[in-house]
PDB file of C-alpha atoms in Angstrom:
ATOM      1  CA  UNK A   1     -81.177 144.881 167.673  1.00  0.00           C
ATOM      2  CA  UNK A   2     -78.335 147.809 165.820  1.00  0.00           C
ATOM      3  CA  UNK A   3     -76.495 150.079 167.724  1.00  0.00           C
ATOM      4  CA  UNK A   4     -78.731 152.473 166.299  1.00  0.00           C
ATOM      5  CA  UNK A   5     -82.207 151.304 166.686  1.00  0.00           C
ATOM      6  CA  UNK A   6     -82.975 152.437 169.705  1.00  0.00           C
ATOM      7  CA  UNK A   7     -81.717 155.760 169.416  1.00  0.00           C
ATOM      8  CA  UNK A   8     -84.215 155.456 166.365  1.00  0.00           C
ATOM      9  CA  UNK A   9     -87.401 153.924 168.124  1.00  0.00           C
ATOM     10  CA  UNK A  10     -87.775 157.011 171.072  1.00  0.00           C
ATOM     11  CA  UNK A  11     -87.483 159.253 168.592  1.00  0.00           C
ATOM     12  CA  UNK A  12     -90.263 157.768 167.013  1.00  0.00           C
ATOM     13  CA  UNK A  13     -92.484 157.192 169.697  1.00  0.00           C
ATOM     14  CA  UNK A  14     -91.579 160.872 170.720  1.00  0.00           C
ATOM     15  CA  UNK A  15     -93.358 161.918 167.708  1.00  0.00           C
ATOM     16  CA  UNK A  16     -96.368 159.960 167.725  1.00  0.00           C
ATOM     17  CA  UNK A  17     -96.891 161.699 171.008  1.00  0.00           C
ATOM     18  CA  UNK A  18     -96.219 165.171 170.371  1.00  0.00           C
ATOM     19  CA  UNK A  19     -98.807 163.839 166.709  1.00  0.00           C
ATOM     20  CA  UNK A  20    -101.377 162.520 169.694  1.00  0.00           C
ATOM     21  CA  UNK A  21    -100.874 165.710 171.645  1.00  0.00           C
ATOM     22  CA  UNK A  22    -101.282 168.266 168.655  1.00  0.00           C
ATOM     23  CA  UNK A  23    -104.340 165.640 167.925  1.00  0.00           C
ATOM     24  CA  UNK A  24    -105.683 166.186 171.168  1.00  0.00           C
ATOM     25  CA  UNK A  25    -105.276 170.050 170.853  1.00  0.00           C
ATOM     26  CA  UNK A  26    -108.305 169.624 167.730  1.00  0.00           C
ATOM     27  CA  UNK A  27    -111.797 168.529 168.843  1.00  0.00           C
ATOM     28  CA  UNK A  28    -113.374 168.947 165.316  1.00  0.00           C
ATOM     29  CA  UNK A  29    -110.222 166.961 164.387  1.00  0.00           C
ATOM     30  CA  UNK A  30    -106.855 168.749 162.103  1.00  0.00           C
ATOM     31  CA  UNK A  31    -105.981 167.778 159.085  1.00  0.00           C
ATOM     32  CA  UNK A  32    -102.557 166.192 157.727  1.00  0.00           C
ATOM     33  CA  UNK A  33    -100.709 169.793 156.872  1.00  0.00           C
ATOM     34  CA  UNK A  34    -101.337 171.101 160.214  1.00  0.00           C
ATOM     35  CA  UNK A  35    -100.419 168.746 162.617  1.00  0.00           C
ATOM     36  CA  UNK A  36     -97.173 168.141 160.386  1.00  0.00           C
ATOM     37  CA  UNK A  37     -96.878 171.882 160.803  1.00  0.00           C
ATOM     38  CA  UNK A  38     -97.372 172.286 164.406  1.00  0.00           C
ATOM     39  CA  UNK A  39     -95.525 169.032 165.650  1.00  0.00           C
ATOM     40  CA  UNK A  40     -93.002 170.411 163.134  1.00  0.00           C
ATOM     41  CA  UNK A  41     -92.337 166.744 161.574  1.00  0.00           C
ATOM     42  CA  UNK A  42     -91.789 166.214 158.390  1.00  0.00           C
ATOM     43  CA  UNK A  43     -95.562 165.967 156.400  1.00  0.00           C
ATOM     44  CA  UNK A  44     -94.615 162.687 154.791  1.00  0.00           C
ATOM     45  CA  UNK A  45     -92.994 161.189 158.419  1.00  0.00           C
ATOM     46  CA  UNK A  46     -96.782 163.265 160.270  1.00  0.00           C
ATOM     47  CA  UNK A  47     -98.028 160.938 157.278  1.00  0.00           C
ATOM     48  CA  UNK A  48     -97.069 157.830 158.019  1.00  0.00           C
ATOM     49  CA  UNK A  49     -97.680 158.193 161.765  1.00  0.00           C
ATOM     50  CA  UNK A  50    -101.017 159.295 161.450  1.00  0.00           C
ATOM     51  CA  UNK A  51    -101.648 156.214 159.270  1.00  0.00           C
ATOM     52  CA  UNK A  52    -100.296 153.897 161.975  1.00  0.00           C
ATOM     53  CA  UNK A  53    -101.989 155.580 165.014  1.00  0.00           C
ATOM     54  CA  UNK A  54    -105.159 155.313 163.058  1.00  0.00           C
ATOM     55  CA  UNK A  55    -104.523 151.840 162.101  1.00  0.00           C
ATOM     56  CA  UNK A  56    -103.720 150.874 165.891  1.00  0.00           C
ATOM     57  CA  UNK A  57    -106.747 152.713 167.085  1.00  0.00           C
ATOM     58  CA  UNK A  58    -105.381 155.971 169.062  1.00  0.00           C
ATOM     59  CA  UNK A  59    -106.188 158.150 166.415  1.00  0.00           C
ATOM     60  CA  UNK A  60    -108.771 158.125 163.900  1.00  0.00           C
ATOM     61  CA  UNK A  61    -109.775 159.781 160.755  1.00  0.00           C
ATOM     62  CA  UNK A  62    -112.903 162.112 159.443  1.00  0.00           C
ATOM     63  CA  UNK A  63    -114.605 162.096 156.500  1.00  0.00           C
ATOM     64  CA  UNK A  64    -113.091 165.660 155.127  1.00  0.00           C
ATOM     65  CA  UNK A  65    -109.968 164.414 155.859  1.00  0.00           C
ATOM     66  CA  UNK A  66    -109.173 165.394 159.436  1.00  0.00           C
ATOM     67  CA  UNK A  67    -107.485 164.001 162.498  1.00  0.00           C
ATOM     68  CA  UNK A  68    -109.352 162.872 166.260  1.00  0.00           C
ATOM     69  CA  UNK A  69    -108.405 160.917 169.159  1.00  0.00           C
ATOM     70  CA  UNK A  70    -109.814 157.780 168.567  1.00  0.00           C
ATOM     71  CA  UNK A  71    -111.424 154.888 171.503  1.00  0.00           C
ATOM     72  CA  UNK A  72    -108.219 153.616 172.624  1.00  0.00           C
ATOM     73  CA  UNK A  73    -107.191 157.175 174.069  1.00  0.00           C
ATOM     74  CA  UNK A  74    -110.082 157.035 175.743  1.00  0.00           C
ATOM     75  CA  UNK A  75    -109.773 153.575 177.021  1.00  0.00           C
ATOM     76  CA  UNK A  76    -106.103 154.416 178.166  1.00  0.00           C
ATOM     77  CA  UNK A  77    -107.510 157.102 180.257  1.00  0.00           C
ATOM     78  CA  UNK A  78    -110.949 155.041 181.652  1.00  0.00           C
ATOM     79  CA  UNK A  79    -108.059 153.058 182.964  1.00  0.00           C
ATOM     80  CA  UNK A  80    -106.155 155.293 184.223  1.00  0.00           C
ATOM     81  CA  UNK A  81    -108.034 157.285 186.032  1.00  0.00           C
ATOM     82  CA  UNK A  82    -109.543 153.891 187.404  1.00  0.00           C
ATOM     83  CA  UNK A  83    -106.307 153.018 188.929  1.00  0.00           C
ATOM     84  CA  UNK A  84    -105.396 156.585 190.773  1.00  0.00           C
ATOM     85  CA  UNK A  85    -108.682 155.754 192.171  1.00  0.00           C
ATOM     86  CA  UNK A  86    -107.842 152.661 193.919  1.00  0.00           C
ATOM     87  CA  UNK A  87    -104.550 154.035 194.279  1.00  0.00           C
ATOM     88  CA  UNK A  88    -106.356 155.769 196.756  1.00  0.00           C
ATOM     89  CA  UNK A  89    -107.765 153.555 198.492  1.00  0.00           C
ATOM     90  CA  UNK A  90    -105.050 150.092 198.421  1.00  0.00           C
ATOM     91  CA  UNK A  91    -103.324 151.836 202.585  1.00  0.00           C
ATOM     92  CA  UNK A  92    -107.334 151.247 203.386  1.00  0.00           C
ATOM     93  CA  UNK A  93    -107.141 147.680 202.139  1.00  0.00           C
ATOM     94  CA  UNK A  94    -104.177 146.867 202.769  1.00  0.00           C
ATOM     95  CA  UNK A  95    -105.325 148.305 206.686  1.00  0.00           C
ATOM     96  CA  UNK A  96    -108.146 146.222 207.271  1.00  0.00           C
ATOM     97  CA  UNK A  97    -105.483 142.992 205.945  1.00  0.00           C
ATOM     98  CA  UNK A  98    -103.413 144.060 208.680  1.00  0.00           C
ATOM     99  CA  UNK A  99    -105.895 144.873 211.050  1.00  0.00           C
ATOM    100  CA  UNK A 100    -107.455 141.020 210.802  1.00  0.00           C
ATOM    101  CA  UNK A 101    -104.444 139.116 209.795  1.00  0.00           C
ATOM    102  CA  UNK A 102    -106.990 137.992 205.852  1.00  0.00           C
ATOM    103  CA  UNK A 103    -106.467 138.735 202.037  1.00  0.00           C
ATOM    104  CA  UNK A 104    -108.858 141.346 201.330  1.00  0.00           C
ATOM    105  CA  UNK A 105    -110.559 142.414 198.351  1.00  0.00           C
ATOM    106  CA  UNK A 106    -112.644 144.687 196.657  1.00  0.00           C
ATOM    107  CA  UNK A 107    -115.041 144.217 193.752  1.00  0.00           C
ATOM    108  CA  UNK A 108    -117.900 146.031 191.016  1.00  0.00           C
ATOM    109  CA  UNK A 109    -120.837 145.654 189.252  1.00  0.00           C
ATOM    110  CA  UNK A 110    -119.347 146.468 186.163  1.00  0.00           C
ATOM    111  CA  UNK A 111    -121.533 145.390 182.430  1.00  0.00           C
ATOM    112  CA  UNK A 112    -123.287 143.013 184.165  1.00  0.00           C
ATOM    113  CA  UNK A 113    -120.633 140.949 185.412  1.00  0.00           C
ATOM    114  CA  UNK A 114    -119.214 141.481 188.946  1.00  0.00           C
ATOM    115  CA  UNK A 115    -115.226 141.277 188.057  1.00  0.00           C
ATOM    116  CA  UNK A 116    -112.542 141.542 191.414  1.00  0.00           C
ATOM    117  CA  UNK A 117    -110.505 145.114 190.854  1.00  0.00           C
ATOM    118  CA  UNK A 118    -108.630 144.807 194.057  1.00  0.00           C
ATOM    119  CA  UNK A 119    -106.874 142.242 196.249  1.00  0.00           C
ATOM    120  CA  UNK A 120    -104.426 143.013 199.169  1.00  0.00           C
ATOM    121  CA  UNK A 121    -102.777 139.864 200.815  1.00  0.00           C
ATOM    122  CA  UNK A 122     -99.366 139.103 201.453  1.00  0.00           C
ATOM    123  CA  UNK A 123     -97.410 135.932 202.679  1.00  0.00           C
ATOM    124  CA  UNK A 124     -99.200 135.757 205.875  1.00  0.00           C
ATOM    125  CA  UNK A 125    -102.402 136.361 204.108  1.00  0.00           C
ATOM    126  CA  UNK A 126    -102.230 133.963 200.817  1.00  0.00           C
ATOM    127  CA  UNK A 127    -105.502 134.852 198.677  1.00  0.00           C
ATOM    128  CA  UNK A 128    -107.782 132.098 197.433  1.00  0.00           C
ATOM    129  CA  UNK A 129    -107.042 130.134 194.364  1.00  0.00           C
ATOM    130  CA  UNK A 130    -108.652 132.058 191.631  1.00  0.00           C
ATOM    131  CA  UNK A 131    -109.932 128.613 190.487  1.00  0.00           C
ATOM    132  CA  UNK A 132    -112.859 129.234 188.733  1.00  0.00           C
ATOM    133  CA  UNK A 133    -112.835 133.787 187.396  1.00  0.00           C
ATOM    134  CA  UNK A 134    -115.462 135.559 189.739  1.00  0.00           C
ATOM    135  CA  UNK A 135    -117.435 136.740 186.534  1.00  0.00           C
ATOM    136  CA  UNK A 136    -118.511 133.002 186.863  1.00  0.00           C
ATOM    137  CA  UNK A 137    -119.075 133.003 190.292  1.00  0.00           C
ATOM    138  CA  UNK A 138    -121.250 134.964 191.702  1.00  0.00           C
ATOM    139  CA  UNK A 139    -123.301 132.765 193.323  1.00  0.00           C
ATOM    140  CA  UNK A 140    -120.089 130.851 195.524  1.00  0.00           C
ATOM    141  CA  UNK A 141    -118.765 134.530 196.727  1.00  0.00           C
ATOM    142  CA  UNK A 142    -119.688 136.504 199.735  1.00  0.00           C
ATOM    143  CA  UNK A 143    -118.205 139.080 197.591  1.00  0.00           C
ATOM    144  CA  UNK A 144    -120.983 138.535 195.045  1.00  0.00           C
ATOM    145  CA  UNK A 145    -123.723 137.225 197.000  1.00  0.00           C
ATOM    146  CA  UNK A 146    -123.526 140.885 198.585  1.00  0.00           C
ATOM    147  CA  UNK A 147    -123.456 142.873 195.253  1.00  0.00           C
ATOM    148  CA  UNK A 148    -126.219 140.326 194.088  1.00  0.00           C
ATOM    149  CA  UNK A 149    -128.373 141.414 197.596  1.00  0.00           C
ATOM    150  CA  UNK A 150    -127.748 145.087 196.933  1.00  0.00           C
ATOM    151  CA  UNK A 151    -129.682 144.451 192.921  1.00  0.00           C
ATOM    152  CA  UNK A 152    -132.775 145.479 192.611  1.00  0.00           C
ATOM    153  CA  UNK A 153    -134.930 143.049 191.425  1.00  0.00           C
ATOM    154  CA  UNK A 154    -134.772 142.913 187.750  1.00  0.00           C
ATOM    155  CA  UNK A 155    -130.892 143.920 187.483  1.00  0.00           C
ATOM    156  CA  UNK A 156    -130.768 140.927 189.501  1.00  0.00           C
ATOM    157  CA  UNK A 157    -132.774 138.106 187.098  1.00  0.00           C
ATOM    158  CA  UNK A 158    -131.547 139.451 184.484  1.00  0.00           C
ATOM    159  CA  UNK A 159    -127.597 138.098 186.597  1.00  0.00           C
ATOM    160  CA  UNK A 160    -129.579 134.902 187.133  1.00  0.00           C
ATOM    161  CA  UNK A 161    -130.380 134.427 183.532  1.00  0.00           C
ATOM    162  CA  UNK A 162    -127.327 135.374 181.799  1.00  0.00           C
ATOM    163  CA  UNK A 163    -125.296 132.852 184.210  1.00  0.00           C
ATOM    164  CA  UNK A 164    -125.365 129.319 184.969  1.00  0.00           C
ATOM    165  CA  UNK A 165    -124.560 128.693 189.025  1.00  0.00           C
ATOM    166  CA  UNK A 166    -121.535 125.581 189.450  1.00  0.00           C
ATOM    167  CA  UNK A 167    -121.028 123.274 191.736  1.00  0.00           C
ATOM    168  CA  UNK A 168    -117.809 124.582 192.576  1.00  0.00           C
ATOM    169  CA  UNK A 169    -117.302 122.315 196.292  1.00  0.00           C
ATOM    170  CA  UNK A 170    -119.998 120.101 197.574  1.00  0.00           C
ATOM    171  CA  UNK A 171    -121.521 123.568 199.696  1.00  0.00           C
ATOM    172  CA  UNK A 172    -121.745 125.577 196.214  1.00  0.00           C
ATOM    173  CA  UNK A 173    -125.808 126.429 196.397  1.00  0.00           C
ATOM    174  CA  UNK A 174    -126.783 125.562 192.403  1.00  0.00           C
ATOM    175  CA  UNK A 175    -130.021 126.397 192.967  1.00  0.00           C
ATOM    176  CA  UNK A 176    -131.966 130.167 192.279  1.00  0.00           C
ATOM    177  CA  UNK A 177    -134.328 130.216 194.213  1.00  0.00           C
ATOM    178  CA  UNK A 178    -132.040 128.319 197.109  1.00  0.00           C
ATOM    179  CA  UNK A 179    -129.399 130.757 196.450  1.00  0.00           C
ATOM    180  CA  UNK A 180    -132.686 134.056 196.731  1.00  0.00           C
ATOM    181  CA  UNK A 181    -133.714 132.456 199.942  1.00  0.00           C
ATOM    182  CA  UNK A 182    -130.215 132.547 201.206  1.00  0.00           C
ATOM    183  CA  UNK A 183    -129.558 135.594 200.446  1.00  0.00           C
ATOM    184  CA  UNK A 184    -132.782 137.274 201.562  1.00  0.00           C
ATOM    185  CA  UNK A 185    -133.164 135.802 204.465  1.00  0.00           C
ATOM    186  CA  UNK A 186    -131.290 138.173 206.712  1.00  0.00           C
ATOM    187  CA  UNK A 187    -132.170 141.411 205.106  1.00  0.00           C
ATOM    188  CA  UNK A 188    -130.816 143.473 208.141  1.00  0.00           C
ATOM    189  CA  UNK A 189    -127.813 141.447 208.190  1.00  0.00           C
ATOM    190  CA  UNK A 190    -124.472 143.947 207.777  1.00  0.00           C
ATOM    191  CA  UNK A 191    -122.217 140.961 205.666  1.00  0.00           C
ATOM    192  CA  UNK A 192    -123.076 138.331 203.147  1.00  0.00           C
ATOM    193  CA  UNK A 193    -120.954 134.481 204.016  1.00  0.00           C
ATOM    194  CA  UNK A 194    -119.549 131.401 201.944  1.00  0.00           C
ATOM    195  CA  UNK A 195    -118.781 128.811 203.651  1.00  0.00           C
ATOM    196  CA  UNK A 196    -116.361 126.970 201.449  1.00  0.00           C
ATOM    197  CA  UNK A 197    -118.959 127.954 198.953  1.00  0.00           C
ATOM    198  CA  UNK A 198    -116.625 128.739 196.568  1.00  0.00           C
ATOM    199  CA  UNK A 199    -112.755 126.835 197.769  1.00  0.00           C
ATOM    200  CA  UNK A 200    -113.332 123.764 200.247  1.00  0.00           C
ATOM    201  CA  UNK A 201    -111.001 124.901 203.162  1.00  0.00           C
ATOM    202  CA  UNK A 202    -111.658 128.506 202.862  1.00  0.00           C
ATOM    203  CA  UNK A 203    -114.417 131.274 203.878  1.00  0.00           C
ATOM    204  CA  UNK A 204    -115.548 134.312 202.696  1.00  0.00           C
ATOM    205  CA  UNK A 205    -117.586 138.016 204.797  1.00  0.00           C
ATOM    206  CA  UNK A 206    -118.362 140.615 202.611  1.00  0.00           C
ATOM    207  CA  UNK A 207    -120.360 143.855 202.389  1.00  0.00           C
ATOM    208  CA  UNK A 208    -121.262 146.320 200.079  1.00  0.00           C
ATOM    209  CA  UNK A 209    -119.299 149.754 198.648  1.00  0.00           C
ATOM    210  CA  UNK A 210    -120.307 152.726 195.723  1.00  0.00           C
ATOM    211  CA  UNK A 211    -118.403 153.645 193.875  1.00  0.00           C
ATOM    212  CA  UNK A 212    -120.521 156.729 192.838  1.00  0.00           C
ATOM    213  CA  UNK A 213    -123.479 154.920 191.232  1.00  0.00           C
ATOM    214  CA  UNK A 214    -121.210 151.649 191.046  1.00  0.00           C
ATOM    215  CA  UNK A 215    -122.515 149.024 193.633  1.00  0.00           C
ATOM    216  CA  UNK A 216    -119.035 146.323 194.449  1.00  0.00           C
ATOM    217  CA  UNK A 217    -118.750 145.003 197.458  1.00  0.00           C
ATOM    218  CA  UNK A 218    -115.823 144.473 200.110  1.00  0.00           C
ATOM    219  CA  UNK A 219    -114.801 141.408 201.634  1.00  0.00           C
ATOM    220  CA  UNK A 220    -111.918 139.153 202.994  1.00  0.00           C
ATOM    221  CA  UNK A 221    -111.315 135.498 203.004  1.00  0.00           C
ATOM    222  CA  UNK A 222    -110.312 133.602 206.343  1.00  0.00           C
ATOM    223  CA  UNK A 223    -108.991 130.037 206.538  1.00  0.00           C
ATOM    224  CA  UNK A 224    -112.077 127.505 207.936  1.00  0.00           C
ATOM    225  CA  UNK A 225    -110.500 126.540 210.749  1.00  0.00           C
ATOM    226  CA  UNK A 226    -110.703 129.927 211.828  1.00  0.00           C
ATOM    227  CA  UNK A 227    -114.617 130.006 210.419  1.00  0.00           C
ATOM    228  CA  UNK A 228    -115.548 131.094 214.434  1.00  0.00           C
ATOM    229  CA  UNK A 229    -114.722 134.774 213.996  1.00  0.00           C
ATOM    230  CA  UNK A 230    -116.770 135.183 210.931  1.00  0.00           C
ATOM    231  CA  UNK A 231    -119.679 137.029 213.122  1.00  0.00           C
ATOM    232  CA  UNK A 232    -116.906 139.456 214.982  1.00  0.00           C
ATOM    233  CA  UNK A 233    -115.597 140.938 211.821  1.00  0.00           C
ATOM    234  CA  UNK A 234    -118.337 143.098 209.929  1.00  0.00           C
ATOM    235  CA  UNK A 235    -117.161 145.434 213.088  1.00  0.00           C
ATOM    236  CA  UNK A 236    -113.617 146.165 211.242  1.00  0.00           C
ATOM    237  CA  UNK A 237    -115.069 145.774 207.775  1.00  0.00           C
ATOM    238  CA  UNK A 238    -117.973 148.191 207.845  1.00  0.00           C
ATOM    239  CA  UNK A 239    -116.165 151.098 208.403  1.00  0.00           C
ATOM    240  CA  UNK A 240    -113.370 150.543 206.266  1.00  0.00           C
ATOM    241  CA  UNK A 241    -116.043 150.539 203.118  1.00  0.00           C
ATOM    242  CA  UNK A 242    -117.551 152.776 204.431  1.00  0.00           C
ATOM    243  CA  UNK A 243    -114.157 154.641 204.115  1.00  0.00           C
ATOM    244  CA  UNK A 244    -113.629 153.268 200.733  1.00  0.00           C
ATOM    245  CA  UNK A 245    -117.386 154.200 199.322  1.00  0.00           C
ATOM    246  CA  UNK A 246    -117.153 157.626 200.405  1.00  0.00           C
ATOM    247  CA  UNK A 247    -113.065 157.935 198.844  1.00  0.00           C
ATOM    248  CA  UNK A 248    -114.240 156.143 195.921  1.00  0.00           C
ATOM    249  CA  UNK A 249    -117.450 158.485 195.085  1.00  0.00           C
ATOM    250  CA  UNK A 250    -115.713 162.221 196.224  1.00  0.00           C
ATOM    251  CA  UNK A 251    -113.129 161.628 192.945  1.00  0.00           C
ATOM    252  CA  UNK A 252    -115.362 160.245 190.180  1.00  0.00           C
TER     253      UNK A 252
END
């Protein structure tokens, strides 16, 4: 990089951001000449930057020649909003980790998939090796089974129709009827467990959480040597799940 490339690049970024701000002020779109005038940019510079922003999805050009914000900006906003929400519950997850000396996990069921939203672990509380993505292991994790148990019958049937139940360990349930029998066998139970079904040497327990209408689960993982402690954990897990649900639901 040459000596002058840095300042030139910074100036280009600043001009592009000024253009985005100007575009955002016009809900129905504004032409390049107007945007150039409002930002104080030469028309040629505005055209060049607008073409780049359109190409990258940050701006969209309308049929009448006006420019509006593109889908990429909405994606950035959504991601930033999600990060803000998670930042509000992360202290509660960290406190739960420290109280139980166990890695803590938060998942949500979005777009038909069970996805990990947050993991809070530490040197003394390592996470389970996520050697298979949770999207393909909902049947084998307490976090996934907690979500499946809370889904209505149609949503659960839809999920299971789209997901094979791979054999991850000798203890993994790979039969849909058996999986349903297990998760429905104790409807009044507050928590769901995974006893080395996802990874040998690890057990997990999880309870439901909500972000508005979005279902999720909150859980912790333990070495199998601590399996006898599982019945005691819901007493700590449930109050935190309730706080997390309230915090997420009140801020969406």
